[in-house]
PDB file of C-alpha atoms and ligand atoms in Angstrom:
ATOM      1  CA  MET A   9       0.282 153.683 172.772  1.00 97.00           C
ATOM      2  CA  LYS A  10       0.096 149.690 173.627  1.00 98.00           C
ATOM      3  CA  LEU A  11       1.338 148.764 177.128  1.00 98.00           C
ATOM      4  CA  ILE A  12       2.367 145.358 177.880  1.00 98.00           C
ATOM      5  CA  ARG A  13       4.004 143.685 180.814  1.00 98.00           C
ATOM      6  CA  PHE A  14       6.065 140.665 179.890  1.00 98.00           C
ATOM      7  CA  GLY A  15       8.477 137.820 181.687  1.00 98.00           C
ATOM      8  CA  SER A  16       7.820 135.410 184.363  1.00 97.00           C
ATOM      9  CA  ILE A  17       4.845 135.416 186.782  1.00 95.00           C
ATOM     10  CA  GLY A  18       5.307 138.045 189.423  1.00 94.00           C
ATOM     11  CA  ASP A  19       8.361 139.459 188.180  1.00 96.00           C
ATOM     12  CA  GLU A  20       6.919 140.909 184.899  1.00 98.00           C
ATOM     13  CA  LYS A  21       8.957 143.686 183.373  1.00 98.00           C
ATOM     14  CA  THR A  22       7.133 146.651 181.260  1.00 98.00           C
ATOM     15  CA  GLY A  23       7.048 147.498 177.684  1.00 98.00           C
ATOM     16  CA  ILE A  24       5.335 148.636 174.802  1.00 98.00           C
ATOM     17  CA  ALA A  25       4.209 147.365 171.341  1.00 97.00           C
ATOM     18  CA  ILE A  26       4.716 149.326 168.292  1.00 96.00           C
ATOM     19  CA  GLY A  27       3.958 148.156 164.899  1.00 92.00           C
ATOM     20  CA  GLY A  28       3.572 144.664 166.227  1.00 91.00           C
ATOM     21  CA  VAL A  29       7.175 144.450 167.894  1.00 96.00           C
ATOM     22  CA  LEU A  30       7.471 144.438 171.420  1.00 98.00           C
ATOM     23  CA  TYR A  31      10.064 146.645 173.169  1.00 98.00           C
ATOM     24  CA  ASP A  32      11.178 146.473 176.755  1.00 98.00           C
ATOM     25  CA  THR A  33      10.557 149.976 178.507  1.00 98.00           C
ATOM     26  CA  SER A  34      11.863 148.681 182.140  1.00 97.00           C
ATOM     27  CA  ALA A  35      14.489 151.457 182.029  1.00 97.00           C
ATOM     28  CA  PHE A  36      11.717 153.861 182.672  1.00 98.00           C
ATOM     29  CA  GLY A  37      11.709 152.163 186.176  1.00 97.00           C
ATOM     30  CA  GLU A  38       8.025 152.086 186.967  1.00 98.00           C
ATOM     31  CA  ASP A  39       5.763 149.266 186.936  1.00 98.00           C
ATOM     32  CA  TYR A  40       2.390 150.047 185.248  1.00 98.00           C
ATOM     33  CA  ASN A  41       0.563 150.332 188.636  1.00 98.00           C
ATOM     34  CA  GLU A  42      -1.776 152.588 190.574  1.00 98.00           C
ATOM     35  CA  HIS A  43       1.217 155.004 191.043  1.00 98.00           C
ATOM     36  CA  PHE A  44       1.994 155.125 187.456  1.00 98.00           C
ATOM     37  CA  PHE A  45      -1.396 155.781 186.403  1.00 98.00           C
ATOM     38  CA  ALA A  46      -1.823 158.396 189.377  1.00 98.00           C
ATOM     39  CA  ASN A  47       0.968 160.569 188.479  1.00 98.00           C
ATOM     40  CA  ASP A  48       0.588 160.726 184.885  1.00 97.00           C
ATOM     41  CA  GLY A  49       2.562 157.840 183.892  1.00 98.00           C
ATOM     42  CA  ILE A  50       1.179 157.312 180.497  1.00 98.00           C
ATOM     43  CA  ALA A  51       2.266 160.955 179.178  1.00 98.00           C
ATOM     44  CA  ARG A  52       5.609 160.483 181.063  1.00 98.00           C
ATOM     45  CA  LEU A  53       6.103 156.946 179.530  1.00 98.00           C
ATOM     46  CA  ALA A  54       5.408 158.550 175.796  1.00 98.00           C
ATOM     47  CA  ALA A  55       7.748 161.220 176.397  1.00 98.00           C
ATOM     48  CA  PHE A  56      10.608 158.583 177.543  1.00 98.00           C
ATOM     49  CA  VAL A  57       9.628 156.316 174.425  1.00 97.00           C
ATOM     50  CA  ASP A  58      10.046 159.283 172.137  1.00 97.00           C
ATOM     51  CA  ALA A  59      13.451 160.092 173.511  1.00 97.00           C
ATOM     52  CA  ASN A  60      14.594 156.652 173.598  1.00 97.00           C
ATOM     53  CA  GLN A  61      12.804 154.536 171.122  1.00 90.00           C
ATOM     54  CA  SER A  62      16.048 153.980 169.036  1.00 93.00           C
ATOM     55  CA  SER A  63      17.777 152.404 172.094  1.00 95.00           C
ATOM     56  CA  LEU A  64      14.817 150.153 173.471  1.00 97.00           C
ATOM     57  CA  PRO A  65      15.697 146.476 173.450  1.00 98.00           C
ATOM     58  CA  GLU A  66      12.971 144.268 171.703  1.00 98.00           C
ATOM     59  CA  VAL A  67      11.408 141.879 173.822  1.00 98.00           C
ATOM     60  CA  PRO A  68      12.693 138.294 172.626  1.00 96.00           C
ATOM     61  CA  ALA A  69       9.947 136.266 170.608  1.00 92.00           C
ATOM     62  CA  GLY A  70       8.075 133.634 172.516  1.00 94.00           C
ATOM     63  CA  THR A  71       8.023 135.525 175.825  1.00 98.00           C
ATOM     64  CA  ARG A  72       5.132 135.285 178.104  1.00 98.00           C
ATOM     65  CA  LEU A  73       3.111 138.312 178.509  1.00 98.00           C
ATOM     66  CA  GLY A  74       1.576 139.253 181.970  1.00 98.00           C
ATOM     67  CA  SER A  75      -1.394 141.405 182.377  1.00 98.00           C
ATOM     68  CA  PRO A  76      -0.776 144.810 181.046  1.00 98.00           C
ATOM     69  CA  VAL A  77      -1.669 146.443 184.427  1.00 98.00           C
ATOM     70  CA  ALA A  78      -0.009 145.366 187.790  1.00 98.00           C
ATOM     71  CA  ARG A  79      -2.471 143.937 190.443  1.00 97.00           C
ATOM     72  CA  PRO A  80      -5.211 146.865 190.847  1.00 98.00           C
ATOM     73  CA  SER A  81      -7.163 147.527 194.118  1.00 98.00           C
ATOM     74  CA  LYS A  82     -10.042 146.000 192.364  1.00 98.00           C
ATOM     75  CA  ILE A  83     -11.915 144.378 189.415  1.00 98.00           C
ATOM     76  CA  VAL A  84     -15.497 145.426 189.029  1.00 98.00           C
ATOM     77  CA  CYS A  85     -17.604 143.790 186.643  1.00 98.00           C
ATOM     78  CA  ILE A  86     -20.903 144.572 185.241  1.00 97.00           C
ATOM     79  CA  GLY A  87     -23.409 141.493 184.683  1.00 94.00           C
ATOM     80  CA  LEU A  88     -26.140 141.269 181.844  1.00 93.00           C
ATOM     81  CA  ASN A  89     -24.983 144.120 179.972  1.00 96.00           C
ATOM     82  CA  TYR A  90     -26.007 142.798 176.426  1.00 94.00           C
ATOM     83  CA  ALA A  91     -29.709 142.058 175.927  1.00 90.00           C
ATOM     84  CA  ASP A  92     -28.996 138.821 174.099  1.00 89.00           C
ATOM     85  CA  HIS A  93     -26.697 137.463 176.966  1.00 89.00           C
ATOM     86  CA  ALA A  94     -29.303 138.385 179.435  1.00 87.00           C
ATOM     87  CA  ARG A  95     -31.984 136.277 177.429  1.00 86.00           C
ATOM     88  CA  GLU A  96     -29.647 133.462 176.694  1.00 87.00           C
ATOM     89  CA  THR A  97     -29.131 132.906 180.733  1.00 87.00           C
ATOM     90  CA  GLY A  98     -32.857 133.403 181.270  1.00 88.00           C
ATOM     91  CA  ALA A  99     -32.350 136.675 183.073  1.00 87.00           C
ATOM     92  CA  THR A 100     -34.324 139.591 182.544  1.00 87.00           C
ATOM     93  CA  PRO A 101     -32.525 142.897 181.314  1.00 86.00           C
ATOM     94  CA  PRO A 102     -31.666 144.714 184.649  1.00 90.00           C
ATOM     95  CA  PRO A 103     -33.189 147.988 185.087  1.00 93.00           C
ATOM     96  CA  GLU A 104     -29.729 149.506 186.214  1.00 95.00           C
ATOM     97  CA  PRO A 105     -26.272 147.941 186.106  1.00 95.00           C
ATOM     98  CA  VAL A 106     -25.543 144.525 187.994  1.00 95.00           C
ATOM     99  CA  ILE A 107     -22.057 145.031 189.866  1.00 97.00           C
ATOM    100  CA  PHE A 108     -20.157 142.065 191.188  1.00 97.00           C
ATOM    101  CA  MET A 109     -16.325 141.701 191.953  1.00 98.00           C
ATOM    102  CA  LYS A 110     -13.522 139.300 190.703  1.00 98.00           C
ATOM    103  CA  SER A 111     -10.725 138.832 193.012  1.00 98.00           C
ATOM    104  CA  THR A 112      -7.372 140.395 192.070  1.00 98.00           C
ATOM    105  CA  THR A 113      -5.673 137.271 192.458  1.00 98.00           C
ATOM    106  CA  SER A 114      -7.847 135.883 189.573  1.00 98.00           C
ATOM    107  CA  LEU A 115      -5.766 138.021 187.232  1.00 98.00           C
ATOM    108  CA  VAL A 116      -3.307 136.510 184.549  1.00 98.00           C
ATOM    109  CA  GLY A 117      -1.449 137.031 181.490  1.00 98.00           C
ATOM    110  CA  PRO A 118      -3.580 136.993 178.118  1.00 98.00           C
ATOM    111  CA  ASN A 119      -1.901 133.528 176.931  1.00 98.00           C
ATOM    112  CA  ASP A 120      -1.668 131.920 180.650  1.00 98.00           C
ATOM    113  CA  ASN A 121      -3.786 128.648 181.014  1.00 98.00           C
ATOM    114  CA  ILE A 122      -7.081 128.389 182.479  1.00 98.00           C
ATOM    115  CA  MET A 123      -7.016 126.154 185.464  1.00 98.00           C
ATOM    116  CA  VAL A 124     -10.375 124.469 185.853  1.00 98.00           C
ATOM    117  CA  PRO A 125     -11.003 124.746 189.868  1.00 98.00           C
ATOM    118  CA  LYS A 126     -11.182 121.730 192.178  1.00 96.00           C
ATOM    119  CA  ASP A 127     -14.463 119.948 191.788  1.00 94.00           C
ATOM    120  CA  SER A 128     -15.689 122.298 189.025  1.00 96.00           C
ATOM    121  CA  LYS A 129     -17.911 120.843 186.428  1.00 97.00           C
ATOM    122  CA  LYS A 130     -19.192 124.263 184.783  1.00 98.00           C
ATOM    123  CA  THR A 131     -16.002 126.460 183.882  1.00 98.00           C
ATOM    124  CA  ASP A 132     -17.186 129.081 181.301  1.00 98.00           C
ATOM    125  CA  TRP A 133     -15.921 131.582 179.295  1.00 98.00           C
ATOM    126  CA  GLU A 134     -17.011 135.372 178.549  1.00 98.00           C
ATOM    127  CA  VAL A 135     -15.246 137.600 176.269  1.00 98.00           C
ATOM    128  CA  GLU A 136     -15.292 141.276 177.389  1.00 98.00           C
ATOM    129  CA  LEU A 137     -14.337 144.869 176.803  1.00 98.00           C
ATOM    130  CA  ALA A 138     -12.075 145.969 180.319  1.00 98.00           C
ATOM    131  CA  VAL A 139     -11.676 149.586 180.925  1.00 98.00           C
ATOM    132  CA  VAL A 140      -8.746 150.536 183.104  1.00 98.00           C
ATOM    133  CA  ILE A 141      -8.949 153.499 185.291  1.00 98.00           C
ATOM    134  CA  GLY A 142      -6.517 156.353 184.834  1.00 98.00           C
ATOM    135  CA  LYS A 143      -7.508 158.699 187.992  1.00 97.00           C
ATOM    136  CA  LYS A 144      -9.232 158.484 191.092  1.00 98.00           C
ATOM    137  CA  ALA A 145     -13.074 158.432 190.256  1.00 98.00           C
ATOM    138  CA  SER A 146     -15.751 159.063 192.860  1.00 98.00           C
ATOM    139  CA  TYR A 147     -19.249 160.406 191.607  1.00 98.00           C
ATOM    140  CA  VAL A 148     -18.270 161.157 188.299  1.00 98.00           C
ATOM    141  CA  GLU A 149     -20.817 162.746 185.655  1.00 98.00           C
ATOM    142  CA  GLU A 150     -21.454 160.696 182.624  1.00 98.00           C
ATOM    143  CA  GLY A 151     -20.342 163.568 180.583  1.00 98.00           C
ATOM    144  CA  GLU A 152     -16.699 163.504 181.955  1.00 98.00           C
ATOM    145  CA  ALA A 153     -16.512 159.716 182.439  1.00 98.00           C
ATOM    146  CA  LEU A 154     -14.201 159.070 179.687  1.00 98.00           C
ATOM    147  CA  ASP A 155     -11.467 161.726 181.038  1.00 98.00           C
ATOM    148  CA  TYR A 156     -11.016 158.983 183.811  1.00 98.00           C
ATOM    149  CA  VAL A 157      -9.889 155.969 181.529  1.00 98.00           C
ATOM    150  CA  ALA A 158      -6.163 155.189 181.093  1.00 98.00           C
ATOM    151  CA  GLY A 159      -6.987 152.943 178.289  1.00 98.00           C
ATOM    152  CA  TYR A 160      -8.898 149.612 177.216  1.00 98.00           C
ATOM    153  CA  ALA A 161      -8.119 145.868 177.249  1.00 98.00           C
ATOM    154  CA  LEU A 162      -9.185 142.415 176.173  1.00 98.00           C
ATOM    155  CA  HIS A 163     -10.729 140.241 178.976  1.00 98.00           C
ATOM    156  CA  ASN A 164     -12.123 136.600 179.425  1.00 98.00           C
ATOM    157  CA  ASP A 165     -14.405 136.797 182.398  1.00 98.00           C
ATOM    158  CA  VAL A 166     -13.962 133.132 183.064  1.00 98.00           C
ATOM    159  CA  SER A 167     -17.093 132.028 184.971  1.00 98.00           C
ATOM    160  CA  GLU A 168     -17.570 128.975 187.175  1.00 98.00           C
ATOM    161  CA  ARG A 169     -21.612 128.499 186.809  1.00 97.00           C
ATOM    162  CA  GLU A 170     -22.496 126.292 189.447  1.00 97.00           C
ATOM    163  CA  PHE A 171     -20.173 128.258 192.193  1.00 97.00           C
ATOM    164  CA  GLN A 172     -21.764 131.467 190.598  1.00 97.00           C
ATOM    165  CA  LEU A 173     -25.520 130.558 190.288  1.00 95.00           C
ATOM    166  CA  GLU A 174     -26.226 127.129 192.339  1.00 96.00           C
ATOM    167  CA  ARG A 175     -24.107 127.753 195.689  1.00 95.00           C
ATOM    168  CA  ALA A 176     -26.138 130.354 197.539  1.00 94.00           C
ATOM    169  CA  GLY A 177     -25.367 133.966 197.751  1.00 93.00           C
ATOM    170  CA  THR A 178     -23.941 136.583 195.095  1.00 94.00           C
ATOM    171  CA  TRP A 179     -22.018 135.570 191.965  1.00 95.00           C
ATOM    172  CA  ASP A 180     -18.698 136.100 193.347  1.00 96.00           C
ATOM    173  CA  LYS A 181     -17.917 132.457 194.387  1.00 97.00           C
ATOM    174  CA  GLY A 182     -17.527 131.416 190.884  1.00 97.00           C
ATOM    175  CA  LYS A 183     -15.897 134.535 189.329  1.00 98.00           C
ATOM    176  CA  GLY A 184     -12.459 135.027 191.422  1.00 98.00           C
ATOM    177  CA  CYS A 185     -11.025 131.818 190.952  1.00 98.00           C
ATOM    178  CA  ASP A 186      -7.183 131.373 190.065  1.00 98.00           C
ATOM    179  CA  THR A 187      -6.500 132.326 186.291  1.00 98.00           C
ATOM    180  CA  PHE A 188     -10.089 133.612 185.774  1.00 98.00           C
ATOM    181  CA  ALA A 189      -9.083 137.011 184.395  1.00 98.00           C
ATOM    182  CA  PRO A 190      -6.660 136.571 181.512  1.00 98.00           C
ATOM    183  CA  LEU A 191      -6.377 140.285 180.679  1.00 98.00           C
ATOM    184  CA  GLY A 192      -4.592 141.745 177.319  1.00 98.00           C
ATOM    185  CA  PRO A 193      -2.269 141.384 175.312  1.00 98.00           C
ATOM    186  CA  TRP A 194      -2.079 144.900 175.545  1.00 98.00           C
ATOM    187  CA  LEU A 195      -3.492 148.043 177.694  1.00 98.00           C
ATOM    188  CA  VAL A 196      -4.473 150.360 174.674  1.00 98.00           C
ATOM    189  CA  THR A 197      -4.665 154.219 175.194  1.00 98.00           C
ATOM    190  CA  PRO A 198      -7.959 155.887 174.535  1.00 98.00           C
ATOM    191  CA  ASP A 199      -6.340 158.038 171.361  1.00 97.00           C
ATOM    192  CA  GLU A 200      -6.121 154.642 169.609  1.00 98.00           C
ATOM    193  CA  VAL A 201      -9.764 153.685 170.140  1.00 97.00           C
ATOM    194  CA  ALA A 202     -12.317 155.225 167.750  1.00 92.00           C
ATOM    195  CA  ASP A 203     -15.543 154.594 169.581  1.00 96.00           C
ATOM    196  CA  VAL A 204     -15.506 152.188 172.600  1.00 96.00           C
ATOM    197  CA  ASN A 205     -18.974 151.551 172.084  1.00 94.00           C
ATOM    198  CA  ASN A 206     -18.972 149.881 168.781  1.00 96.00           C
ATOM    199  CA  LEU A 207     -16.222 147.420 168.893  1.00 97.00           C
ATOM    200  CA  HIS A 208     -16.494 143.907 167.561  1.00 98.00           C
ATOM    201  CA  LEU A 209     -15.801 141.343 170.242  1.00 98.00           C
ATOM    202  CA  TRP A 210     -15.515 137.528 169.419  1.00 98.00           C
ATOM    203  CA  LEU A 211     -14.611 134.107 170.954  1.00 98.00           C
ATOM    204  CA  THR A 212     -13.693 130.733 169.827  1.00 98.00           C
ATOM    205  CA  VAL A 213     -13.564 127.038 171.547  1.00 98.00           C
ATOM    206  CA  ASN A 214     -11.294 124.640 169.576  1.00 98.00           C
ATOM    207  CA  GLY A 215     -11.721 126.940 166.609  1.00 98.00           C
ATOM    208  CA  LYS A 216     -15.359 126.928 166.882  1.00 98.00           C
ATOM    209  CA  THR A 217     -16.962 130.432 167.132  1.00 98.00           C
ATOM    210  CA  MET A 218     -19.245 130.846 170.269  1.00 98.00           C
ATOM    211  CA  GLN A 219     -19.144 134.538 170.740  1.00 98.00           C
ATOM    212  CA  ASN A 220     -19.626 137.388 167.901  1.00 98.00           C
ATOM    213  CA  GLY A 221     -20.760 140.405 169.230  1.00 97.00           C
ATOM    214  CA  THR A 222     -20.354 144.203 169.295  1.00 97.00           C
ATOM    215  CA  THR A 223     -20.355 146.537 172.274  1.00 97.00           C
ATOM    216  CA  ALA A 224     -22.771 148.884 170.279  1.00 95.00           C
ATOM    217  CA  ASN A 225     -25.143 146.289 171.937  1.00 95.00           C
ATOM    218  CA  PHE A 226     -24.526 147.549 175.325  1.00 96.00           C
ATOM    219  CA  ILE A 227     -27.695 148.089 177.790  1.00 96.00           C
ATOM    220  CA  PHE A 228     -25.344 150.418 179.498  1.00 97.00           C
ATOM    221  CA  ASN A 229     -22.339 152.373 177.605  1.00 97.00           C
ATOM    222  CA  VAL A 230     -19.047 152.741 179.100  1.00 98.00           C
ATOM    223  CA  PRO A 231     -19.449 156.193 180.093  1.00 98.00           C
ATOM    224  CA  PHE A 232     -22.801 155.616 181.841  1.00 98.00           C
ATOM    225  CA  VAL A 233     -21.207 152.573 183.603  1.00 98.00           C
ATOM    226  CA  ILE A 234     -17.999 154.369 184.957  1.00 98.00           C
ATOM    227  CA  ALA A 235     -20.548 156.984 186.385  1.00 98.00           C
ATOM    228  CA  TYR A 236     -22.610 154.511 187.769  1.00 98.00           C
ATOM    229  CA  VAL A 237     -19.869 152.348 189.634  1.00 98.00           C
ATOM    230  CA  SER A 238     -18.140 155.526 191.008  1.00 98.00           C
ATOM    231  CA  ARG A 239     -21.537 156.248 192.955  1.00 98.00           C
ATOM    232  CA  PHE A 240     -20.936 153.187 195.088  1.00 98.00           C
ATOM    233  CA  MET A 241     -17.453 152.938 195.260  1.00 98.00           C
ATOM    234  CA  THR A 242     -14.364 155.240 194.784  1.00 98.00           C
ATOM    235  CA  LEU A 243     -12.244 153.741 191.672  1.00 98.00           C
ATOM    236  CA  LEU A 244      -8.635 154.448 191.862  1.00 98.00           C
ATOM    237  CA  PRO A 245      -6.143 154.406 189.046  1.00 98.00           C
ATOM    238  CA  GLY A 246      -5.325 151.075 187.592  1.00 98.00           C
ATOM    239  CA  ASP A 247      -8.839 149.380 188.711  1.00 98.00           C
ATOM    240  CA  VAL A 248     -10.492 147.609 186.226  1.00 98.00           C
ATOM    241  CA  ILE A 249     -14.072 147.449 185.120  1.00 98.00           C
ATOM    242  CA  SER A 250     -15.208 144.652 182.971  1.00 98.00           C
ATOM    243  CA  THR A 251     -18.251 145.653 180.875  1.00 98.00           C
ATOM    244  CA  GLY A 252     -20.169 142.421 180.423  1.00 97.00           C
ATOM    245  CA  THR A 253     -20.340 139.692 177.815  1.00 97.00           C
ATOM    246  CA  PRO A 254     -22.484 139.045 174.830  1.00 96.00           C
ATOM    247  CA  ALA A 255     -24.639 136.006 174.075  1.00 96.00           C
ATOM    248  CA  GLY A 256     -22.836 132.680 173.348  1.00 97.00           C
ATOM    249  CA  VAL A 257     -21.460 131.462 176.491  1.00 97.00           C
ATOM    250  CA  GLY A 258     -21.559 127.973 177.657  1.00 97.00           C
ATOM    251  CA  LEU A 259     -24.485 128.376 180.049  1.00 95.00           C
ATOM    252  CA  GLY A 260     -26.827 129.619 177.542  1.00 94.00           C
ATOM    253  CA  MET A 261     -26.433 126.715 175.037  1.00 94.00           C
ATOM    254  CA  ASN A 262     -28.791 123.683 174.785  1.00 94.00           C
ATOM    255  CA  PRO A 263     -27.061 121.353 176.222  1.00 96.00           C
ATOM    256  CA  GLN A 264     -24.830 123.673 178.091  1.00 96.00           C
ATOM    257  CA  VAL A 265     -21.224 123.344 177.323  1.00 97.00           C
ATOM    258  CA  TYR A 266     -18.312 123.941 179.564  1.00 98.00           C
ATOM    259  CA  LEU A 267     -14.384 123.981 179.375  1.00 98.00           C
ATOM    260  CA  GLN A 268     -12.624 120.749 179.724  1.00 98.00           C
ATOM    261  CA  PRO A 269      -8.728 120.335 180.132  1.00 98.00           C
ATOM    262  CA  GLY A 270      -7.295 120.182 176.767  1.00 98.00           C
ATOM    263  CA  ASP A 271      -9.578 122.739 175.216  1.00 98.00           C
ATOM    264  CA  VAL A 272      -8.308 126.118 173.529  1.00 98.00           C
ATOM    265  CA  VAL A 273     -10.283 129.437 173.818  1.00 98.00           C
ATOM    266  CA  GLU A 274      -9.205 132.386 171.654  1.00 98.00           C
ATOM    267  CA  LEU A 275     -10.713 135.661 171.909  1.00 98.00           C
ATOM    268  CA  GLY A 276     -10.370 139.003 170.604  1.00 98.00           C
ATOM    269  CA  ILE A 277     -11.714 142.496 170.020  1.00 98.00           C
ATOM    270  CA  ASP A 278     -10.810 145.165 167.343  1.00 96.00           C
ATOM    271  CA  GLY A 279      -8.029 147.111 167.844  1.00 97.00           C
ATOM    272  CA  LEU A 280      -7.265 145.529 171.357  1.00 98.00           C
ATOM    273  CA  GLY A 281      -5.543 142.526 170.187  1.00 98.00           C
ATOM    274  CA  THR A 282      -6.339 138.760 170.469  1.00 98.00           C
ATOM    275  CA  SER A 283      -5.495 136.106 173.413  1.00 98.00           C
ATOM    276  CA  LYS A 284      -5.345 132.536 173.646  1.00 98.00           C
ATOM    277  CA  GLN A 285      -5.830 130.095 176.762  1.00 98.00           C
ATOM    278  CA  HIS A 286      -5.133 126.292 177.210  1.00 98.00           C
ATOM    279  CA  VAL A 287      -7.581 124.840 179.567  1.00 98.00           C
ATOM    280  CA  VAL A 288      -5.783 122.654 182.395  1.00 98.00           C
ATOM    281  CA  ALA A 289      -6.892 120.690 185.186  1.00 98.00           C
ATOM    282  CA  TYR A 290      -6.597 122.021 188.891  1.00 97.00           C
ATOM    283  CA  HIS A 291      -3.093 121.533 190.164  1.00 96.00           C
ATOM    284  CA  LYS A 292      -1.201 123.077 193.196  1.00 91.00           C
TER     285      LYS A 292
HETATM  286 ZN1   ZN G  13     -18.744 138.837 182.567  1.00 87.52          ZN
END
């Protein structure tokens, strides 16, 4: 199943995508949030869709998509999880995963604008595979980690490199700005993803390919990452883990290249769809 949320910002309704057509499932009566995932929501939604498919309204063409999950309790990110990306940033591949957090207020829809923060000069892109947690996870064994997954989604881990790397302290300052986490178009359930550790992912800026990688090059794969993070914090249903980016970010180029108002970023992962963001200047 491919879950979507659509409608105006902060007032999204729920739906599903079937064969390229979007259907409104708001009659199911639950948002895709912690309570939904914790209470077997995906299986109950599937039964609802089976029983009502012929009468589900279609979502009108051109409707805005929101994040496919409602605001989670946290967005946990893995840094430097591809050796080629670690190299391009001048970092040594880490002996164990680097963890940092994105603010949950950075979450936006897949095709919403990226807003360059006030006084930002170094806003950058990162195509990533995001994992959405399906049940409470604490001290999970690696061999059972995939049982804790609700699904997967495309994520752009937008990053302000000066805030992240030159303003002292941890990376979080450069990761949590408004609009810095376009997620979606869909939350794709695991039964539709053959091998999450072997997916092609790509990103273009103004039509030029910048990132072109595969999750087969993870340093730490998805089960390892879930088990690892769950040793340091309890993951709640609906939480997002973003698994790191391959080479090809603006920081790694010579000379470095950063996003400017007017730029257009497009990205995709096999089976998880594509997204497109226009870059705009800071505004209230
Ligand atoms: Zn990242």
